XYZ file of C-alpha atoms in Angstrom:
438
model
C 16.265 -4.572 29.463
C 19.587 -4.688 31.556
C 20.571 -7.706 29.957
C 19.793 -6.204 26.821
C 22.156 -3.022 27.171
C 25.092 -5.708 28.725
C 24.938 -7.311 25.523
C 25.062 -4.926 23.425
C 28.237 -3.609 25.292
C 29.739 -6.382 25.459
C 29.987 -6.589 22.275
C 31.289 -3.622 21.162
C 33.836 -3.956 23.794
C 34.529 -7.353 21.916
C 34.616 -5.923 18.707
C 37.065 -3.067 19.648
C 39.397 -5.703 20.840
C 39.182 -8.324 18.168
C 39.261 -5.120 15.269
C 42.839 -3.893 17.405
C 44.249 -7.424 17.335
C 43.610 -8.350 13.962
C 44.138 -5.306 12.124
C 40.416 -5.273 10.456
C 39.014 -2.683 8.095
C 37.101 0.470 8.977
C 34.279 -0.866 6.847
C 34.243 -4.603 7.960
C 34.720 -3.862 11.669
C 31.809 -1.078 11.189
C 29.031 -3.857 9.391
C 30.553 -5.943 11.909
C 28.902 -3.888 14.631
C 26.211 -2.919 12.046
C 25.219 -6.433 12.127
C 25.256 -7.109 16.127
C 23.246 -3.815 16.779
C 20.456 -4.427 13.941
C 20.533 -8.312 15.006
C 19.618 -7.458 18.649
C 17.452 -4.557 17.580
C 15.315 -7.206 15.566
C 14.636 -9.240 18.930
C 13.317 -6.511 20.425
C 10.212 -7.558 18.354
C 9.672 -10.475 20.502
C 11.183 -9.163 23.670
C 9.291 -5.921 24.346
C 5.340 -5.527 23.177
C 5.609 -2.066 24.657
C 7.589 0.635 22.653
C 8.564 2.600 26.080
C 12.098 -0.243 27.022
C 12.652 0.197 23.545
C 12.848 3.843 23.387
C 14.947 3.739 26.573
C 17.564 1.615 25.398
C 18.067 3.581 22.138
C 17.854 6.653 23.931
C 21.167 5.099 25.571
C 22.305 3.834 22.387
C 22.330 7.410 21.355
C 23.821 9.001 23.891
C 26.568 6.060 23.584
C 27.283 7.111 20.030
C 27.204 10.835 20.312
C 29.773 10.106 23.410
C 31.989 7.640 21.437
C 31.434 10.867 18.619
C 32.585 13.948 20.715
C 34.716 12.315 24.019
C 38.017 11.955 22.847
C 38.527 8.406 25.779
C 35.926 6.833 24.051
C 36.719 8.060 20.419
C 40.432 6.180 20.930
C 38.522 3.253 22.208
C 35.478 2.729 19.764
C 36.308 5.322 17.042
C 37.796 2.425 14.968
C 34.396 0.577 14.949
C 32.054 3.261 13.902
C 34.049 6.077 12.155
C 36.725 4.112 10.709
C 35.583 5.378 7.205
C 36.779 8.774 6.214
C 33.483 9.691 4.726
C 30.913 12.154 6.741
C 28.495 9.637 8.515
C 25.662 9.994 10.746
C 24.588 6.482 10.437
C 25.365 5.867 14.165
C 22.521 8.252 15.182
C 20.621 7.296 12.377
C 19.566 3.469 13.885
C 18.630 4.552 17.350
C 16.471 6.738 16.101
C 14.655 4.330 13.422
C 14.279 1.180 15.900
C 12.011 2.789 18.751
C 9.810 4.895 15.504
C 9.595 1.854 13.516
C 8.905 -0.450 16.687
C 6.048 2.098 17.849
C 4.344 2.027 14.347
C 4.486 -1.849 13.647
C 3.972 -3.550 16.702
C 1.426 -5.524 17.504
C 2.172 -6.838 13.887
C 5.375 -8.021 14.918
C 6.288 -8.682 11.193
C 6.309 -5.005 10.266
C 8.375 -4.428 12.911
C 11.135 -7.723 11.886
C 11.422 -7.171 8.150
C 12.663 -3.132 8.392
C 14.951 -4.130 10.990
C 16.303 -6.889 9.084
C 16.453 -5.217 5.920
C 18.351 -2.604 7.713
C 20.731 -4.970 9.067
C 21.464 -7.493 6.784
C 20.886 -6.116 3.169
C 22.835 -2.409 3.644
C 25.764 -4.822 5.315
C 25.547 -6.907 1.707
C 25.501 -3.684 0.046
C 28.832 -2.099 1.573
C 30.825 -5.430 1.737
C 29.862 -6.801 -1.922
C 30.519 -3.122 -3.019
C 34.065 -2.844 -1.486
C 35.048 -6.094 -2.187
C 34.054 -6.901 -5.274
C 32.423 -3.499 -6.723
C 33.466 -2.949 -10.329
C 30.671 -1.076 -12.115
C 30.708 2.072 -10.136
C 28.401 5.182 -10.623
C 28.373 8.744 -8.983
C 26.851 10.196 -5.928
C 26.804 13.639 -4.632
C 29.595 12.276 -1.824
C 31.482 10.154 -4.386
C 30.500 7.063 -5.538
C 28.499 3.606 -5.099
C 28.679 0.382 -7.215
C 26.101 -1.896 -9.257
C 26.954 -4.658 -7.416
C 26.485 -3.144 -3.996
C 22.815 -2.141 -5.102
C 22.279 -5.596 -6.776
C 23.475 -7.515 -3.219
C 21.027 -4.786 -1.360
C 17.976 -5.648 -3.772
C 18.688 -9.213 -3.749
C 18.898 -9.527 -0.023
C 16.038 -7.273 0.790
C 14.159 -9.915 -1.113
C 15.091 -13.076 0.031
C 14.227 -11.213 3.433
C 10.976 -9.614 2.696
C 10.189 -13.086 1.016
C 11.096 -15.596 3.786
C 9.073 -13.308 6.572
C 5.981 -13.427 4.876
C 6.328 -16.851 4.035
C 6.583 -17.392 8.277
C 3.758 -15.352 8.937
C 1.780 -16.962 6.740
C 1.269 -14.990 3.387
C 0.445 -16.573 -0.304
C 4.204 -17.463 -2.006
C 2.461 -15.252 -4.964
C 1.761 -12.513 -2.802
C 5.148 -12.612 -0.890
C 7.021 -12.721 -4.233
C 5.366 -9.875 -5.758
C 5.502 -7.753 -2.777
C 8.831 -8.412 -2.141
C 10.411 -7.476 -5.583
C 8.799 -4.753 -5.436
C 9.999 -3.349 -2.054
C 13.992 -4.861 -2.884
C 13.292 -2.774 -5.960
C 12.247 0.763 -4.503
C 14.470 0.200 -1.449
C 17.431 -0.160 -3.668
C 16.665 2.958 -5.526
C 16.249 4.604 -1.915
C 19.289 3.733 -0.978
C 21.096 4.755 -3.724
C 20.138 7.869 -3.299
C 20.763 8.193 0.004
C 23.872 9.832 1.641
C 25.999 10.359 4.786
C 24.712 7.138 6.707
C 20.967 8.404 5.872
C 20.059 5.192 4.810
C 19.931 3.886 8.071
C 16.872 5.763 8.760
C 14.910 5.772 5.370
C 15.649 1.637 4.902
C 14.059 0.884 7.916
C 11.424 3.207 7.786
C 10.629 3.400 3.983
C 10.624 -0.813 4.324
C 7.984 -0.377 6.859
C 5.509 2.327 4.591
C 5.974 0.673 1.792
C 4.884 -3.304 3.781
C 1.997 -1.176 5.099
C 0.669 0.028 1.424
C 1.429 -2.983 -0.425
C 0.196 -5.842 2.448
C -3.228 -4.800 1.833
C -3.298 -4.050 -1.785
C -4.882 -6.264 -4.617
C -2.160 -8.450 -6.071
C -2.808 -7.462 -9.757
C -1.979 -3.318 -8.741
C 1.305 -4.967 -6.714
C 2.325 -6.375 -10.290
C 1.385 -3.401 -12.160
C 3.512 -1.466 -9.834
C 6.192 -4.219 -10.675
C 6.481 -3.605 -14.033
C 6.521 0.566 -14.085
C 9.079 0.545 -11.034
C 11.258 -2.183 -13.502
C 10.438 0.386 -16.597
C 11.645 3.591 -14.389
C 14.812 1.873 -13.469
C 15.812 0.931 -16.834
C 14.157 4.972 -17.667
C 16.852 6.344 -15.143
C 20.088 3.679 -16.286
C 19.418 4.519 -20.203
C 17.832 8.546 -19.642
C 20.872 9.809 -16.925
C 23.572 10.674 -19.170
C 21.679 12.467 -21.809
C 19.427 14.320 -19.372
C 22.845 15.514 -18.198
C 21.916 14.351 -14.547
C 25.094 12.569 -12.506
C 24.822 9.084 -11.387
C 22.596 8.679 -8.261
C 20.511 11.740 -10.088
C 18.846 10.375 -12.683
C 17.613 7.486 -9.667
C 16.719 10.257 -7.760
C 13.908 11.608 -10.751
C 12.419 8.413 -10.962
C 11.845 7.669 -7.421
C 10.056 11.200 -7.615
C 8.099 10.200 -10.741
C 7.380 6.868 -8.587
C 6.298 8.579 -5.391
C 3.751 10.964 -7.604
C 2.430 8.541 -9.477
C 2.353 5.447 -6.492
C 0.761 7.855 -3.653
C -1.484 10.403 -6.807
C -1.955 8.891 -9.610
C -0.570 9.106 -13.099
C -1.787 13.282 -13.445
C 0.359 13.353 -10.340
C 3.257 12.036 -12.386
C 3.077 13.575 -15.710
C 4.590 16.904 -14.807
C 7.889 15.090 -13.310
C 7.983 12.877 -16.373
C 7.480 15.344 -19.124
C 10.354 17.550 -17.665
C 12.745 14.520 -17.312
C 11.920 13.366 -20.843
C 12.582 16.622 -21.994
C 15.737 17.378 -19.931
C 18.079 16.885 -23.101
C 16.746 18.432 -25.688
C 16.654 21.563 -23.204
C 20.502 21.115 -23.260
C 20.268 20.110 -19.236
C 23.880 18.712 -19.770
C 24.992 22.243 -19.906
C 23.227 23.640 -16.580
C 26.182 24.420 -14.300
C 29.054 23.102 -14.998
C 29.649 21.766 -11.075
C 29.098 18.409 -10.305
C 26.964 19.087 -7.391
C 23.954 21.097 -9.700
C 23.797 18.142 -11.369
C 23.612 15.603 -8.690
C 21.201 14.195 -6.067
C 20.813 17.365 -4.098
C 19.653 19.695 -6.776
C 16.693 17.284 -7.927
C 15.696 16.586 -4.381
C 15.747 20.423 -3.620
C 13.647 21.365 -7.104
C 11.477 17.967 -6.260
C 10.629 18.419 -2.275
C 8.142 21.117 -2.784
C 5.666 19.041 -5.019
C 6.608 16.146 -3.222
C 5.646 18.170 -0.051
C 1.790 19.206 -1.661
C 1.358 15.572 -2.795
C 1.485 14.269 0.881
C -1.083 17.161 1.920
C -3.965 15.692 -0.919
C -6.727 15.281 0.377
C -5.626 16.326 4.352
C -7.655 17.842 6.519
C -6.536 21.434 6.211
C -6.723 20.783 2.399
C -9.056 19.033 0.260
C -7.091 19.360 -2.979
C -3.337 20.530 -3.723
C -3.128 19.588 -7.383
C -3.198 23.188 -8.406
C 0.469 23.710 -5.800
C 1.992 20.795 -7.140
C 1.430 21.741 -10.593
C 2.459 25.569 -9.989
C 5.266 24.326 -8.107
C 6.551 22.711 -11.394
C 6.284 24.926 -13.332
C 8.076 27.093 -10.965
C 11.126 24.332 -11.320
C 10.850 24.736 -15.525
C 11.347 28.286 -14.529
C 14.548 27.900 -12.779
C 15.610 25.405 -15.684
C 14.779 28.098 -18.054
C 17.425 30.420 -16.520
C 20.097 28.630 -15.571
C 20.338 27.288 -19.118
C 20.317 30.528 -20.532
C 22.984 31.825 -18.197
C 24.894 29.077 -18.704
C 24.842 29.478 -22.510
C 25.770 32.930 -22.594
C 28.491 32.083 -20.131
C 30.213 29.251 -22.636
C 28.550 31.649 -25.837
C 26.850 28.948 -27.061
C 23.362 30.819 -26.978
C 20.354 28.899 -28.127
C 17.474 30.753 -29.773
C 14.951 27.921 -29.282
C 15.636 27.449 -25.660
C 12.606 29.725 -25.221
C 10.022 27.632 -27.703
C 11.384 24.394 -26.234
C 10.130 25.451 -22.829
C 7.234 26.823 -23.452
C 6.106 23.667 -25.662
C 7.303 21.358 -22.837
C 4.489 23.823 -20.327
C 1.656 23.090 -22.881
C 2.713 19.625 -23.014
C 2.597 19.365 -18.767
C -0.916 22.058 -19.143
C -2.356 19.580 -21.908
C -1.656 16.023 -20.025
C -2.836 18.052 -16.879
C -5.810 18.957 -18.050
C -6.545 15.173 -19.788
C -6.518 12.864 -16.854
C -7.937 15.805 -14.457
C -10.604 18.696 -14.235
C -8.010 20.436 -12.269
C -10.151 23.511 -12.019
C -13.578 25.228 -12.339
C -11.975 28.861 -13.548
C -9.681 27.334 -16.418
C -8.125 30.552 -17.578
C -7.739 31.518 -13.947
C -5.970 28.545 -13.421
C -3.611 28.953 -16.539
C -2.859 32.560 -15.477
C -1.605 31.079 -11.569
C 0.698 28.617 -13.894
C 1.967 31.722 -15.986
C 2.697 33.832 -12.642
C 4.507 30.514 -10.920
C 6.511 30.734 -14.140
C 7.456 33.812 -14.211
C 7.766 34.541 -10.468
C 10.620 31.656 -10.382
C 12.411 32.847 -13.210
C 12.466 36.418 -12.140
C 13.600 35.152 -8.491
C 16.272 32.922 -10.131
C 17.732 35.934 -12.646
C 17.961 38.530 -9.676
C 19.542 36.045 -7.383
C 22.406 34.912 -9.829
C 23.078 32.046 -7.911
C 25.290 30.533 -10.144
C 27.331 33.395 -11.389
C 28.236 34.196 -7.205
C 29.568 30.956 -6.334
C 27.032 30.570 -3.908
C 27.751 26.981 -1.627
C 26.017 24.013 -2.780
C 23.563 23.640 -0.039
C 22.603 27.236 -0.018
C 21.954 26.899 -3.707
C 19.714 24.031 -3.408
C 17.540 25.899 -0.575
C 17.178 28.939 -1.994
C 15.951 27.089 -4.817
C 13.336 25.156 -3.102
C 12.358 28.342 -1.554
C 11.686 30.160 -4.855
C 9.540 26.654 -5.739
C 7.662 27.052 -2.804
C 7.030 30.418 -2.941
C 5.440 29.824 -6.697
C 3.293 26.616 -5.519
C 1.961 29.366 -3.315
C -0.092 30.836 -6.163
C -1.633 27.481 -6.855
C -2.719 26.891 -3.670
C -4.418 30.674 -3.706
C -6.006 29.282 -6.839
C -7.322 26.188 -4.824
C -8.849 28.191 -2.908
C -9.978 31.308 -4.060
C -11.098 29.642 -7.907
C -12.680 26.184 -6.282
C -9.967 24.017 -8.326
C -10.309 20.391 -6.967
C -8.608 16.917 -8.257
């Protein structure tokens, strides 16, 4: 373990020389040390079968990089390496954090330990040095932007990695080829959606769910999954624009119609779906003018309460949460509802169908609902719950005026996943007071 941490200093001691003397870029000297880190970090698979040295050394690893953050000796020093960039990062913190969860879940199965850690290293490197150096087809995130070919280099190297490890730990080539598009695939869309050095922690550890689930499944549903991950991406490149969602935004709705429909079902996803279908022709370019309402966080906000009830199917504490997940939607067609009428009136472009175009997109989610699931055993009880959630989050969002105050960004986005969680908390009363069930 000693030798371990001396090598890891050493090279950052290297690194801070050789970047000084030859004049290197902030982002090439920080993959540079991106690249030694994750590199050792992967032999930790072979050198440690017990998580506790792990957790020690990135315990120091941490400490290192909160020191080299805040201690202005060691800033002047190694600042260069890891905050070169001008952009807010907390990537630093981000990797010894992963490496001891990750190791902890995965080993003995050393391979689901290698491949995150890999990934990790070697395809978000590819990512940020084929995007800087030869990015050209850029598109917008919620902290500026990110190119195709960045996300092309990430997907193409997660794959050859994903692909070559199962190949040396003995997997079918069929297998290991479907598996592995389909991980470059969703861990591409991951990280394009992820921001301030996030994706440091949600490669690693979304590699590593997603190798669990997919290892074990049949190799038809692996190529199913294939092809509707492949028909959501092309969804989100053609859909963005004229759902009026920004860039990284419209990646961010189909990863959530994914997730639903991946981890529920597809009367998990319909309710996502329908609302992103119908996104235009509710005028959703117009909803706050700002950038940032129309980015990354404002789906993620509006999305992490049904995302939230979808996890808790089928738990202990809760045998069904169908009824939540679909109050806490129509909770977020509430908010829509509002802040495109306020926003009309604001530019005095009212629309006197906005009102019939929602409510026919809330039969729409009611009728597909109802289709692919008894959702509950008191119907009209169960429609009334949907009504309140409704209601309840458009009242909430018309009192609170949140975009006529200039309230911050982040604010914004919590108070409106509070007001969707505090409708999804009428569907859950109906789960259990009406005996709905999936």
């Amino acid at each position: 373990m000693g030798a371990v941490a001396l090598f890891i200093g050493s090279a950052f001691v290297f690194l801070a020389w050789f970047a000084a003397r030859n004049r290197l870029k902030p982002e090439t000297s920080r993959k540079a040390a991106h690249i030694a880190v994750g590199l050792c970090a992967v032999s930790f698979g072979w050198l440690f079968d017990d998580t506790a040295p792990v957790a020690v050394l990135c315990a120091g690893g941490l400490a290192f990089a909160m020191a080299v953050r805040y201690v202005p000796a060691l800033h002047r020093t190694f600042g260069s390496i890891v905050h070169g960039v001008s952009r807010r990062s907390y990537g630093d913190a981000c990797i010894p954090i992963a490496v001891p969860i990750v190791h902890g879940s995965a080993m003995p199965e050393r391979e689901f330990y290698v491949i995150p850690i890999l990934v990790l290293t070697l395809a978000d490197a590819a990512a940020a040095l084929v995007g800087k150096r030869h990015g050209r087809w850029a598109y917008r995130t919620d902290e500026g932007t990110k190119t195709l070919e960045g996300s092309a280099a990430l997907a193409i190297v997660t794959a050859i990695v994903v692909f070559g490890c199962l190949q040396f730990w003995g997997y079918e080539w069929t297998r290991g080829a479907s598996i592995s598009v389909l991980v470059a695939i969703l861990v591409m869309l991951a990280e394009a959606v992820s921001w301030r050095g996030l994706d440091n922690l949600i490669l690693p550890l979304g590699t590593l769910a997603l190798l669990r689930i997919y290892t074990d499944m049949p190799e038809a549903m692996i190529r199913w999954r294939v092809v509707f991950a492949v028909c959501l991406l092309i969804l989100a490149v053609v859909w963005h624009r004229k759902a009026g969602l920004i860039g990284a935004a419209g990646i961010a709705s189909v990863f959530t119609v994914y997730a639903c429909w991946a981890i529920g079902g597809i009367a998990w996803s319909m309710p996502p779906l329908l609302i992103l279908l119908a996104l235009p022709f509710l005028g959703a370019r117009h909803i706050e003018a700002r950038s940032e309402d129309l980015g990354v966080g404002v789906v993620f906000s509006m999305a992490s309460v049904p995302l939230g009830w979808l996890f808790l199917h089928g738990s202990v504490l809760i045998e069904s949460t169908f009824l939540p997940f679909l109050a806490s939607w129509f909770g977020v067609l509430g908010l829509v509802w509002i802040i495109r009428r306020n926003r009309d009136r604001s530019l005095g472009q009212c629309d006197g169908m906005l009102t019939s175009k929602i409510l026919v997109v809330a039969i729409l989610i009611t009728a597909v609902s109802w289709e692919f699931t008894d959702f509950s055993s008191n119907p009209l009880g169960s429609i009334l719950i949907l009504v309140a959630s409704f209601c309840v989050a458009s009242l909430c969002e018309s009192l609170a005026g949140l975009g006529q105050r200039g309230t911050r960004g982040d604010v914004r986005w919590a108070l409106r996943a509070t007001m969707v969680l505090i409708t999804s908390c009428f569907g859950l009363l109906s789960s259990v007071t009406l005996g709905g069930e999936v």
